[in-house]
């Protein structure tokens, strides 16, 4: 809880309505008019703590004549002002009225807003302490006294769902770090609120088993089964039953069971991007091992711990685990695991800059995996080879050589979908990289021709998408649409778990053209695929960035912020790829800035700058500059914002992205003071939008021009 600030209004809505001003708590009896409280509640919940006068009238007096409703509103606003500040000389100090009603943002603190901001910080950092801080802010469900009011119902459900999700996420972090009692406490809070929350029930079973409380684990299974039958008339998910059987059959071998479960936990944390938690789980699993299989299983766990350290770019720690894994399997006949360790060694070698050795190790690993491993093993080595080729500046010829070789495999091989999903991520680097983006179109056409010649349809789907992306960014939208649609058709025929990216790009194109209905349809297709994709962390950031862009183009920053918060929750589950998520950051900064939320805008402006520093190129630097422009607006620094947006426009132009360049010119003009140079920026952006066919953006530019002319 933050310290009290003299004169600050603190409004609590979670667990019931309470208000304090500085050190003065306002008793409930001081609110003589119920709707005076309602006005404060509505404004406290509203984005930016402001609502149009007509919105308030519709909420509180929906059936009343407008003049009569307006009289009632003036009465309750006067009452609310007196309660907040009885001093007649400062009646509008906290509640300001006009065409809009708003709470003064400089002196207002709201627990819902603080909870949502803390939840987003927790999800972005993955820090258990940050989760605990966010959870403490949830003091109960939203406004229980108003739970049946239309304006409260949806928000109450959303906040409650987010709170329970935070508890589950916190439990996952604690479980991986062997804080089993803390995890149990969090999960029991979820189950107390929602007895049929199967994810929490399954996690509680596992945590009890890890803590050696097998009887409690089996009791939780019976409780969950009974609750699901009683409340929903369904049986537990097959995965729940598999875990139950695993726990039941492992009763006589507790250390081995605990080690196996900890390995599963580590795998889950690895997928979600919690590499510290994954390492902790794998190391704890090693410590639990007993019996004849200890060497084999320890080698596997050391290899997984090394992979987690490599994801954190800690080559020294990874090396110690790799040496341990290699030593444990020396002289043993487990060729599949040896191939996996060799693949991890290849990753270590490229991470320390030994690219030739990395290439040799990866090729040896691939040869062994193809004979002794699984399809997933082969796909993992292919990803490693792709990274090595990329690091050596040879991704393009390497991919074409791969298509030549894989053309003989046949498109029924399930690994191909995953392999080409990963190539889409590397393709993103080429689409946005200086000195690379200019040649992507020709490369995509050549790759497509090769893939068609070899009959490699997964490669064709990839190449159609890459070509469509290049044309989209160049502003050749009609051509782009045909390529992207062909890519979706091929992916649909080949693999239900691949192909989110062309759907996302079609949605992006629809947003740019101003067609939100089509964009929503495309996004639903892409999100359905992302749910089951083995490389979901590459898809979700792009999908949510597009949804946020659409909300901003519709002039609905509150919806864009909701999208950004959903993206943070998804990141906590699936992890995040910085390059694939890059566009979300400036969109998020713009959305928070539009609502006057400097703290939120700062978080994402800093994230955009990190990407710009890590992957230097005109396009990614442009994203960072535009995010900084949005942040400057929250400081009322119109001149600084204008310069940042103009810088972004020039960088986007250098990157051959006309839509984004024009959009930043429009933002620069809107931030400016209406000088002749700004009018030129409006004209330039309007011309560009008209040439592109960006009808909604064109209307926005013309509207701004008309408004400027009307004030001159």
XYZ file of C-alpha atoms in Angstrom:
712
model
C 0.000 0.000 0.000
C 1.372 3.426 -0.903
C 1.751 6.085 1.777
C -1.022 8.593 2.335
C -0.615 11.860 0.449
C -2.102 15.032 1.897
C -5.240 15.916 -0.051
C -5.220 12.699 -2.075
C -8.568 10.996 -2.647
C -8.280 7.245 -2.152
C -11.225 5.289 -3.518
C -11.607 1.611 -2.693
C -14.048 -0.440 -4.718
C -12.766 -3.963 -4.047
C -14.622 -5.462 -1.112
C -16.959 -2.484 -0.871
C -17.024 1.272 -1.456
C -14.798 3.302 0.859
C -13.333 6.771 0.378
C -10.705 8.748 2.242
C -9.289 12.214 1.610
C -5.810 12.524 3.030
C -6.052 11.166 6.567
C -9.836 11.699 6.729
C -11.977 8.597 6.244
C -15.421 9.481 4.942
C -18.137 7.592 6.879
C -20.810 5.948 4.787
C -23.450 8.083 6.509
C -22.067 11.259 4.942
C -23.322 10.097 1.534
C -26.938 11.240 1.851
C -27.723 10.550 -1.811
C -27.067 7.015 -3.102
C -26.495 8.285 -6.638
C -23.857 10.729 -5.436
C -21.860 7.666 -4.453
C -22.738 6.051 -7.779
C -21.249 8.969 -9.728
C -17.957 8.609 -7.865
C -17.991 4.828 -8.404
C -18.640 5.207 -12.130
C -15.837 7.736 -12.559
C -13.445 5.665 -10.446
C -14.049 2.671 -12.723
C -14.002 4.621 -16.001
C -10.865 4.706 -18.174
C -8.922 7.806 -17.250
C -11.579 8.448 -14.560
C -13.702 10.414 -16.991
C -17.058 9.945 -18.706
C -19.157 11.984 -21.073
C -22.117 13.626 -19.335
C -24.528 11.648 -21.522
C -22.903 8.370 -20.478
C -23.516 9.112 -16.806
C -27.139 10.026 -17.528
C -27.646 6.748 -19.408
C -26.144 4.745 -16.551
C -28.072 6.374 -13.700
C -31.332 7.691 -15.219
C -31.875 5.647 -18.381
C -35.626 6.218 -18.605
C -35.745 9.860 -17.542
C -36.292 12.916 -19.750
C -32.857 14.456 -20.578
C -33.651 17.803 -18.916
C -34.935 16.140 -15.761
C -31.977 13.736 -15.711
C -29.609 16.676 -16.141
C -31.149 18.384 -13.119
C -30.712 15.230 -11.048
C -27.088 14.950 -12.178
C -26.287 18.519 -11.106
C -27.787 17.758 -7.709
C -25.812 14.573 -7.077
C -22.554 16.075 -8.405
C -22.940 18.965 -5.949
C -23.544 16.451 -3.146
C -20.486 14.389 -4.119
C -18.295 17.484 -4.186
C -19.408 18.522 -0.707
C -18.658 15.081 0.678
C -15.203 14.983 -0.890
C -14.335 18.535 0.147
C -16.711 20.487 2.375
C -14.744 23.695 1.743
C -16.986 25.944 -0.348
C -13.924 27.636 -1.844
C -12.749 24.409 -3.538
C -15.872 22.507 -4.522
C -14.448 21.349 -7.847
C -11.074 20.344 -6.454
C -11.657 16.608 -6.948
C -14.712 16.265 -9.196
C -14.676 18.385 -12.332
C -17.740 18.765 -14.549
C -18.602 20.077 -17.986
C -19.276 18.075 -21.141
C -17.194 15.493 -19.340
C -17.289 14.512 -15.697
C -13.913 13.503 -14.313
C -11.966 12.908 -11.172
C -8.757 14.910 -10.914
C -6.090 12.394 -12.048
C -3.342 14.142 -10.091
C -5.027 13.612 -6.730
C -7.013 10.378 -7.199
C -5.935 6.835 -6.291
C -8.262 3.905 -7.049
C -7.610 0.363 -5.798
C -8.923 -1.267 -8.993
C -6.480 0.735 -11.089
C -3.645 -0.053 -8.684
C -4.514 -3.768 -8.765
C -4.589 -3.921 -12.553
C -1.276 -2.062 -12.836
C 0.344 -4.323 -10.231
C -0.983 -7.439 -11.984
C 0.541 -6.296 -15.253
C 3.886 -5.569 -13.570
C 3.872 -9.013 -11.972
C 3.209 -10.731 -15.268
C 5.884 -8.770 -17.086
C 8.528 -9.470 -14.430
C 7.544 -13.011 -13.400
C 8.629 -12.101 -9.868
C 6.798 -13.999 -7.066
C 7.110 -10.945 -4.796
C 5.415 -8.779 -7.440
C 2.606 -11.325 -7.628
C 2.192 -11.193 -3.851
C 2.011 -7.385 -3.975
C -0.682 -7.457 -6.673
C -2.733 -10.099 -4.868
C -2.676 -8.079 -1.620
C -4.398 -5.231 -3.436
C -7.442 -7.399 -4.184
C -9.470 -6.791 -1.025
C -12.602 -8.595 -2.197
C -14.920 -8.671 -5.179
C -15.892 -5.418 -6.836
C -18.646 -3.410 -5.125
C -20.666 -6.280 -3.616
C -23.426 -3.783 -2.822
C -23.792 -3.090 -6.571
C -23.189 -6.594 -7.890
C -26.451 -6.574 -9.893
C -25.983 -3.162 -11.506
C -25.473 -3.474 -15.273
C -22.454 -1.160 -15.198
C -20.721 -3.277 -12.531
C -21.458 -6.875 -13.565
C -19.010 -7.280 -16.453
C -16.183 -5.483 -14.680
C -16.712 -7.529 -11.509
C -16.494 -10.790 -13.439
C -13.355 -9.648 -15.266
C -11.570 -8.536 -12.099
C -12.485 -11.693 -10.207
C -11.289 -13.873 -13.075
C -8.030 -11.950 -13.251
C -7.499 -12.302 -9.505
C -7.967 -16.080 -9.639
C -5.638 -16.308 -12.632
C -2.991 -14.362 -10.707
C -3.256 -16.816 -7.819
C -2.766 -19.777 -10.173
C 0.199 -18.065 -11.826
C 1.705 -17.258 -8.415
C 1.274 -20.896 -7.386
C 3.158 -22.038 -10.493
C 6.085 -19.780 -9.641
C 6.163 -20.934 -6.008
C 5.810 -24.602 -6.959
C 8.820 -24.412 -9.266
C 10.859 -22.881 -6.451
C 9.789 -25.672 -4.024
C 7.705 -23.301 -1.890
C 4.966 -25.900 -1.680
C 3.137 -24.428 1.321
C 2.898 -21.057 -0.430
C 1.619 -22.710 -3.591
C -0.978 -24.698 -1.620
C -2.184 -21.522 0.089
C -2.657 -19.724 -3.243
C -4.430 -22.664 -4.866
C -6.779 -23.173 -1.934
C -7.889 -19.553 -2.275
C -8.780 -20.244 -5.897
C -10.722 -23.392 -5.053
C -12.560 -21.681 -2.194
C -13.800 -19.078 -4.685
C -14.369 -21.516 -7.561
C -14.638 -25.201 -6.549
C -14.706 -26.388 -10.195
C -11.516 -24.545 -11.199
C -9.879 -27.658 -12.641
C -6.519 -26.080 -13.374
C -6.153 -25.089 -9.719
C -7.352 -28.510 -8.565
C -4.815 -30.318 -10.746
C -2.015 -28.040 -9.573
C -3.009 -28.660 -5.947
C -2.880 -32.431 -6.507
C 0.616 -32.128 -7.911
C 1.896 -29.792 -5.187
C 0.587 -32.070 -2.432
C 2.346 -35.013 -4.093
C 5.585 -33.051 -4.370
C 5.395 -32.159 -0.692
C 4.994 -35.842 0.215
C 1.315 -35.437 1.057
C 0.054 -38.136 -1.280
C -3.113 -38.755 0.724
C -4.082 -35.079 0.407
C -3.336 -35.232 -3.323
C -5.732 -38.137 -3.771
C -8.345 -36.426 -1.591
C -8.133 -33.338 -3.810
C -8.757 -35.535 -6.839
C -11.900 -36.929 -5.235
C -13.081 -33.440 -4.217
C -12.529 -32.129 -7.744
C -14.250 -35.086 -9.369
C -17.293 -34.682 -7.078
C -17.452 -30.897 -7.632
C -17.293 -31.216 -11.417
C -20.028 -33.850 -11.372
C -22.237 -31.886 -8.980
C -21.837 -28.420 -10.521
C -21.292 -29.154 -14.214
C -22.225 -32.796 -14.738
C -18.836 -33.606 -16.299
C -15.816 -35.761 -15.529
C -12.260 -34.479 -15.040
C -10.083 -33.870 -18.073
C -8.034 -36.879 -19.248
C -4.835 -35.049 -18.235
C -6.202 -34.789 -14.692
C -6.840 -38.516 -14.611
C -3.366 -39.259 -15.936
C -1.821 -37.228 -13.140
C -3.988 -39.027 -10.588
C -2.861 -42.423 -11.889
C 0.740 -41.251 -11.841
C 0.427 -40.192 -8.206
C -1.424 -43.353 -7.209
C 0.996 -45.710 -8.959
C 3.980 -43.862 -7.511
C 3.022 -44.437 -3.886
C 5.837 -46.898 -3.286
C 8.560 -44.773 -4.869
C 8.153 -41.296 -3.439
C 11.574 -39.824 -4.410
C 11.234 -40.998 -8.005
C 7.664 -39.686 -8.200
C 8.700 -36.306 -6.790
C 11.570 -36.110 -9.262
C 9.268 -36.917 -12.175
C 6.704 -34.326 -11.105
C 9.383 -31.671 -10.589
C 10.659 -32.391 -14.090
C 7.141 -31.764 -15.406
C 6.977 -28.501 -13.452
C 10.326 -27.439 -14.886
C 9.103 -28.165 -18.396
C 6.009 -26.037 -17.852
C 8.075 -23.157 -16.504
C 10.476 -23.444 -19.439
C 7.588 -23.096 -21.905
C 6.191 -20.071 -20.066
C 9.520 -18.243 -20.039
C 10.159 -18.591 -16.297
C 13.705 -19.869 -16.735
C 14.730 -19.322 -13.108
C 11.776 -21.413 -11.977
C 12.608 -24.095 -14.527
C 16.203 -24.309 -13.311
C 15.073 -24.514 -9.685
C 12.671 -27.348 -10.520
C 15.223 -29.319 -12.542
C 17.904 -28.968 -9.853
C 15.414 -30.044 -7.162
C 14.452 -33.032 -9.319
C 18.103 -34.086 -9.573
C 18.430 -33.944 -5.802
C 15.439 -36.290 -5.352
C 16.721 -39.040 -7.629
C 17.440 -42.496 -6.295
C 17.840 -45.983 -7.771
C 19.281 -47.582 -10.864
C 17.886 -45.055 -13.347
C 19.422 -42.094 -11.523
C 22.309 -41.559 -13.974
C 20.098 -41.611 -17.045
C 17.448 -39.333 -15.564
C 20.023 -37.018 -13.985
C 21.664 -36.581 -17.380
C 18.315 -35.586 -18.886
C 17.635 -33.109 -16.065
C 21.109 -31.573 -16.306
C 20.543 -31.148 -20.043
C 17.227 -29.383 -19.446
C 18.776 -27.147 -16.790
C 21.512 -26.240 -19.278
C 18.865 -25.316 -21.860
C 17.144 -23.038 -19.331
C 20.458 -21.332 -18.492
C 21.096 -20.808 -22.200
C 17.715 -19.120 -22.538
C 18.942 -16.720 -19.835
C 22.196 -16.241 -21.799
C 24.191 -17.714 -18.904
C 26.677 -19.833 -20.827
C 28.921 -20.511 -17.809
C 26.142 -22.091 -15.736
C 24.905 -24.009 -18.765
C 28.378 -25.433 -19.339
C 28.539 -27.027 -15.883
C 25.210 -28.802 -16.447
C 26.248 -29.910 -19.929
C 29.489 -31.385 -18.608
C 27.528 -33.242 -15.941
C 25.080 -34.616 -18.514
C 27.849 -35.706 -20.868
C 29.748 -37.392 -18.040
C 26.713 -39.292 -16.754
C 26.031 -40.810 -20.181
C 29.633 -41.547 -21.099
C 29.843 -45.202 -22.068
C 26.093 -45.744 -21.821
C 23.801 -46.752 -24.676
C 21.218 -44.013 -24.837
C 21.751 -42.585 -28.285
C 18.536 -40.509 -28.291
C 19.472 -38.621 -25.116
C 23.064 -38.235 -26.333
C 21.677 -36.582 -29.468
C 19.632 -34.191 -27.330
C 22.676 -33.303 -25.222
C 24.675 -32.732 -28.412
C 21.944 -30.355 -29.623
C 22.173 -28.455 -26.323
C 25.958 -28.357 -26.747
C 25.471 -26.866 -30.232
C 23.358 -24.120 -28.690
C 26.071 -23.466 -26.119
C 28.714 -23.282 -28.832
C 26.883 -20.663 -30.883
C 26.084 -18.684 -27.734
C 29.849 -18.283 -27.129
C 30.531 -17.446 -30.779
C 32.003 -20.771 -31.918
C 29.793 -21.045 -34.982
C 31.740 -23.632 -36.993
C 31.821 -26.038 -34.057
C 28.142 -25.308 -33.377
C 27.277 -26.184 -36.960
C 29.179 -29.481 -36.765
C 27.600 -30.407 -33.430
C 24.092 -29.595 -34.665
C 24.567 -31.619 -37.853
C 25.838 -34.599 -35.839
C 22.897 -34.228 -33.471
C 20.470 -34.148 -36.392
C 21.936 -37.306 -37.906
C 21.616 -39.115 -34.560
C 18.107 -37.776 -33.866
C 16.840 -38.928 -37.243
C 17.912 -42.482 -36.393
C 17.293 -42.678 -32.638
C 15.096 -39.718 -31.681
C 11.523 -38.518 -32.042
C 9.969 -36.051 -34.457
C 10.173 -33.392 -31.723
C 13.904 -34.075 -31.345
C 14.459 -33.591 -35.064
C 12.399 -30.387 -35.074
C 14.402 -29.014 -32.122
C 17.697 -29.614 -33.938
C 16.292 -27.997 -37.067
C 15.510 -24.905 -35.004
C 19.040 -24.889 -33.646
C 20.467 -25.177 -37.169
C 18.232 -22.287 -38.257
C 19.571 -20.131 -35.412
C 23.169 -21.024 -36.245
C 22.625 -20.172 -39.914
C 20.987 -16.916 -38.838
C 23.887 -16.033 -36.516
C 26.338 -16.749 -39.349
C 24.355 -14.572 -41.758
C 23.437 -17.610 -43.833
C 19.791 -18.184 -42.889
C 18.474 -17.689 -46.412
C 20.685 -20.227 -48.237
C 20.409 -22.526 -45.223
C 16.618 -22.504 -45.402
C 16.624 -23.201 -49.116
C 19.039 -26.103 -48.606
C 16.690 -27.383 -45.916
C 13.742 -27.216 -48.331
C 15.751 -29.144 -50.892
C 16.412 -31.878 -48.336
C 12.980 -31.901 -46.697
C 11.203 -32.077 -50.030
C 11.871 -35.817 -49.964
C 10.349 -36.284 -46.503
C 6.742 -35.546 -47.429
C 4.280 -33.121 -45.907
C 2.796 -35.723 -43.611
C 5.809 -35.332 -41.280
C 4.410 -33.517 -38.183
C 7.703 -31.797 -37.421
C 7.466 -29.582 -40.503
C 4.787 -27.313 -39.075
C 6.900 -26.501 -36.026
C 10.053 -26.040 -38.098
C 8.479 -23.495 -40.426
C 6.694 -21.686 -37.581
C 10.160 -21.054 -36.157
C 11.429 -19.845 -39.529
C 8.605 -17.287 -39.464
C 10.208 -15.793 -36.341
C 13.586 -15.453 -38.063
C 11.772 -14.079 -41.104
C 10.492 -11.282 -38.855
C 14.090 -10.198 -38.259
C 14.659 -9.989 -42.018
C 11.414 -8.093 -42.638
C 12.395 -5.400 -40.136
C 16.188 -5.420 -40.490
C 18.140 -2.699 -42.279
C 19.827 -4.068 -45.374
C 17.552 -7.123 -45.312
C 13.973 -5.913 -45.765
C 14.656 -4.597 -49.283
C 15.424 -8.094 -50.549
C 12.815 -10.153 -48.669
C 10.310 -9.994 -51.538
C 12.725 -11.464 -54.072
C 13.936 -14.062 -51.590
C 10.358 -15.101 -50.758
C 9.543 -15.491 -54.459
C 12.634 -17.635 -55.006
C 11.861 -19.758 -51.953
C 8.288 -20.221 -53.144
C 9.445 -21.352 -56.581
C 11.827 -23.856 -54.980
C 9.145 -25.155 -52.615
C 6.677 -25.636 -55.475
C 9.322 -27.400 -57.532
C 10.142 -29.732 -54.631
C 6.479 -30.302 -53.743
C 7.127 -29.062 -50.187
C 3.781 -27.591 -49.179
C 4.797 -26.531 -45.658
C 7.579 -24.523 -47.262
C 5.075 -23.106 -49.765
C 2.777 -21.978 -46.929
C 5.745 -20.293 -45.246
C 6.933 -18.616 -48.454
C 3.456 -17.320 -49.381
C 3.221 -15.803 -45.890
C 6.690 -14.209 -46.021
C 5.928 -12.751 -49.454
C 2.582 -11.440 -48.218
C 4.226 -9.834 -45.191
C 6.800 -8.076 -47.340
C 4.122 -6.722 -49.690
C 1.955 -5.672 -46.736
C 4.711 -3.613 -45.129
C 5.565 -2.038 -48.500
C 1.955 -0.899 -48.875
C 1.078 -3.204 -51.794
C -2.021 -4.397 -50.045
C -4.010 -6.063 -52.821
C -1.058 -8.278 -53.702
C -0.399 -8.994 -50.030
C -3.953 -10.142 -49.381
C -3.812 -12.811 -52.096
C -0.502 -14.198 -50.819
C -1.633 -14.321 -47.197
C -4.941 -15.968 -48.099
C -3.094 -18.645 -50.058
C -0.861 -19.252 -47.042
C -3.860 -19.759 -44.743
C -5.374 -22.224 -47.210
C -2.211 -24.325 -47.299
C -1.776 -24.291 -43.535
C -5.413 -25.351 -43.088
C -4.804 -28.372 -45.320
C -1.549 -29.325 -43.584
C -1.534 -28.723 -39.843
C -4.181 -27.358 -37.480
C -1.432 -26.299 -35.041
C 0.416 -24.017 -37.475
C -0.335 -20.915 -39.479
C -1.397 -18.259 -36.971
C 0.875 -15.677 -38.604
C -0.867 -15.264 -42.002
C -4.195 -14.857 -40.174
C -2.607 -12.189 -37.975
C -1.207 -10.370 -40.994
C -4.595 -10.475 -42.716
C -6.062 -8.926 -39.563
C -3.346 -6.250 -39.604
C -4.185 -5.464 -43.218
C -7.899 -5.234 -42.380
C -7.145 -2.819 -39.522
C -5.039 -0.640 -41.802
C -7.876 -0.542 -44.320
C -10.332 0.320 -41.552
C -12.322 -2.926 -41.535
C -12.588 -3.924 -37.864
C -15.194 -6.625 -38.512
C -12.905 -8.515 -40.890
C -9.971 -7.967 -38.540
C -11.864 -9.550 -35.647
C -12.671 -12.608 -37.783
C -9.043 -13.052 -38.819
C -7.846 -12.609 -35.235
C -10.231 -15.303 -34.002
C -8.758 -17.729 -36.546
C -5.221 -16.846 -35.499
C -5.929 -17.089 -31.783
C -7.563 -20.490 -32.172
C -4.348 -21.760 -33.756
C -2.129 -20.037 -31.170
C -3.883 -21.903 -28.344
C -2.510 -25.228 -29.627
C 0.668 -24.074 -31.363
C 3.943 -25.492 -29.996
C 5.450 -22.056 -30.631
C 2.635 -19.987 -29.164
C 4.971 -17.396 -27.664
C 5.777 -16.205 -31.187
C 2.095 -15.784 -32.118
C 0.317 -14.201 -29.170
C 2.282 -10.957 -29.067
C 1.582 -10.287 -32.736
C -2.115 -11.113 -32.405
C -2.615 -8.853 -29.401
C -0.603 -6.037 -31.007
C -3.005 -6.123 -33.949
C -6.048 -6.122 -31.666
C -4.630 -3.132 -29.763
C -3.935 -1.284 -33.021
C -7.529 -1.834 -34.092
C -8.853 -0.441 -30.812
C -6.623 2.627 -31.131
C -7.697 3.198 -34.730
C -11.309 3.066 -33.500
C -10.344 5.703 -30.912
C -10.993 3.322 -28.028
C -7.823 3.410 -25.892
C -9.632 1.764 -22.970
C -10.237 -1.322 -25.124
C -6.612 -1.220 -26.246
C -5.493 -1.254 -22.602
C -7.778 -4.227 -21.947
C -6.101 -6.028 -24.854
C -2.656 -5.201 -23.454
C -3.613 -6.626 -20.073
C -4.889 -9.781 -21.759
C -1.556 -10.013 -23.558
C 0.269 -9.849 -20.218
C -1.863 -12.711 -18.878
C -1.155 -14.783 -21.976
C 2.570 -14.094 -21.663
C 2.479 -15.513 -18.132
C 1.227 -18.794 -19.607
C 3.049 -19.072 -22.950
C 6.107 -16.854 -22.652
C 7.126 -14.060 -25.010
C 9.374 -13.572 -28.032
C 10.746 -9.982 -27.943
C 10.918 -9.528 -31.725
C 7.520 -11.065 -32.387
C 5.988 -8.948 -29.618
C 7.774 -5.729 -30.596
C 4.753 -3.930 -32.111
C 2.691 -4.472 -28.952
C 4.966 -2.146 -26.973
C 4.352 1.132 -28.855
C 0.656 0.277 -29.146
C 0.489 -0.251 -25.376
C 2.402 2.957 -24.656
C 0.018 4.875 -26.930
C -3.054 3.368 -25.255
C -1.926 4.125 -21.711
C -0.823 7.618 -22.704
C -4.254 8.326 -24.222
C -5.765 7.579 -20.796
C -3.214 9.752 -19.006
C -1.548 6.740 -17.362
C 2.118 7.703 -17.320
C 3.231 4.666 -15.314
C 1.669 2.255 -17.802
C 3.066 4.161 -20.779
C 6.541 4.125 -19.195
C 6.558 0.325 -18.793
C 5.979 -0.225 -22.493
C 8.115 2.647 -23.754
C 11.014 1.060 -21.879
C 10.173 -2.366 -23.352
C 10.181 -0.853 -26.864
C 13.564 0.745 -26.190
C 15.009 -2.590 -25.034
C 14.002 -4.205 -28.316
C 15.406 -1.260 -30.253
C 18.751 -1.611 -28.487
C 18.879 -5.405 -28.829
C 17.854 -5.630 -32.483
C 19.044 -2.397 -34.002
C 17.185 -1.458 -37.161
C 15.216 1.497 -38.452
C 11.856 -0.216 -37.911
C 12.441 -1.322 -34.315
C 14.035 2.015 -33.458
C 10.956 3.684 -34.967
C 8.742 1.674 -32.606
C 10.816 2.862 -29.651
C 10.662 6.470 -30.841
C 6.878 6.404 -31.279
C 6.472 4.861 -27.810
C 8.601 7.678 -26.386
C 6.444 10.167 -28.259
C 3.360 8.790 -26.534
C 5.128 8.983 -23.179
C 6.042 12.633 -23.802
C 2.343 13.414 -24.234
C 1.659 12.261 -20.668
C 4.189 14.886 -19.522
C 2.399 17.571 -21.567
C 5.593 17.857 -23.628
C 3.951 18.516 -26.992
C 7.181 19.614 -28.638
C 9.068 16.550 -27.459
C 6.245 14.269 -28.570
C 6.160 15.899 -31.998
C 9.894 15.392 -32.495
C 9.731 11.751 -31.398
C 6.871 10.991 -33.778
C 8.645 12.761 -36.637
C 11.787 10.754 -35.918
C 9.702 7.569 -35.989
C 8.119 8.624 -39.298
C 11.540 9.130 -40.891
C 12.768 5.775 -39.594
C 9.683 3.957 -40.876
C 10.180 5.616 -44.245
C 13.755 4.342 -44.292
C 12.392 0.866 -43.506
C 9.970 1.116 -46.484
C 6.815 0.994 -44.350
C 4.552 3.772 -45.717
C 1.510 3.150 -43.511
C 3.458 3.404 -40.285
C 5.403 6.407 -41.544
C 2.172 8.233 -42.418
C 0.591 7.251 -39.095
C 3.521 8.744 -37.185
C 3.338 11.952 -39.251
C -0.315 12.209 -38.292
C 0.580 11.702 -34.618
C 3.269 14.394 -34.899
C 0.776 16.846 -36.394
C -1.795 16.118 -33.705
C 0.816 16.637 -30.987
C 1.942 19.940 -32.498
C 0.592 23.431 -31.975
C -1.152 23.814 -35.322
C 1.641 25.674 -37.109
C 1.928 25.611 -40.933
C 4.410 22.736 -40.706
C 1.781 20.669 -38.883
C -0.769 21.397 -41.609
C 1.748 20.070 -44.137
C 2.147 16.923 -42.046
C -1.618 16.427 -42.073
C -1.723 16.874 -45.845
C 1.187 14.473 -46.371
C -0.335 11.785 -44.171
C -3.725 12.160 -45.879
C -2.143 11.733 -49.323
C -0.294 8.611 -48.170
C -3.405 7.098 -46.590
C -5.446 7.771 -49.722
C -2.849 6.123 -51.942
C -2.732 3.078 -49.653
C -6.487 2.735 -49.267
C -6.320 3.313 -45.492
C -9.807 4.792 -45.350
C -10.230 5.119 -41.579
C -6.821 6.740 -41.132
C -7.593 9.029 -44.072
C -10.822 10.112 -42.380
C -8.883 10.813 -39.162
C -6.376 12.995 -41.031
C -9.157 14.915 -42.794
C -11.054 15.340 -39.533
C -7.954 16.777 -37.894
C -7.458 19.154 -40.821
C -11.062 20.332 -40.576
C -10.806 20.866 -36.827
C -7.592 22.859 -37.221
C -9.162 25.041 -39.919
C -12.175 25.628 -37.698
C -10.008 27.067 -34.931
C -8.040 29.417 -37.163
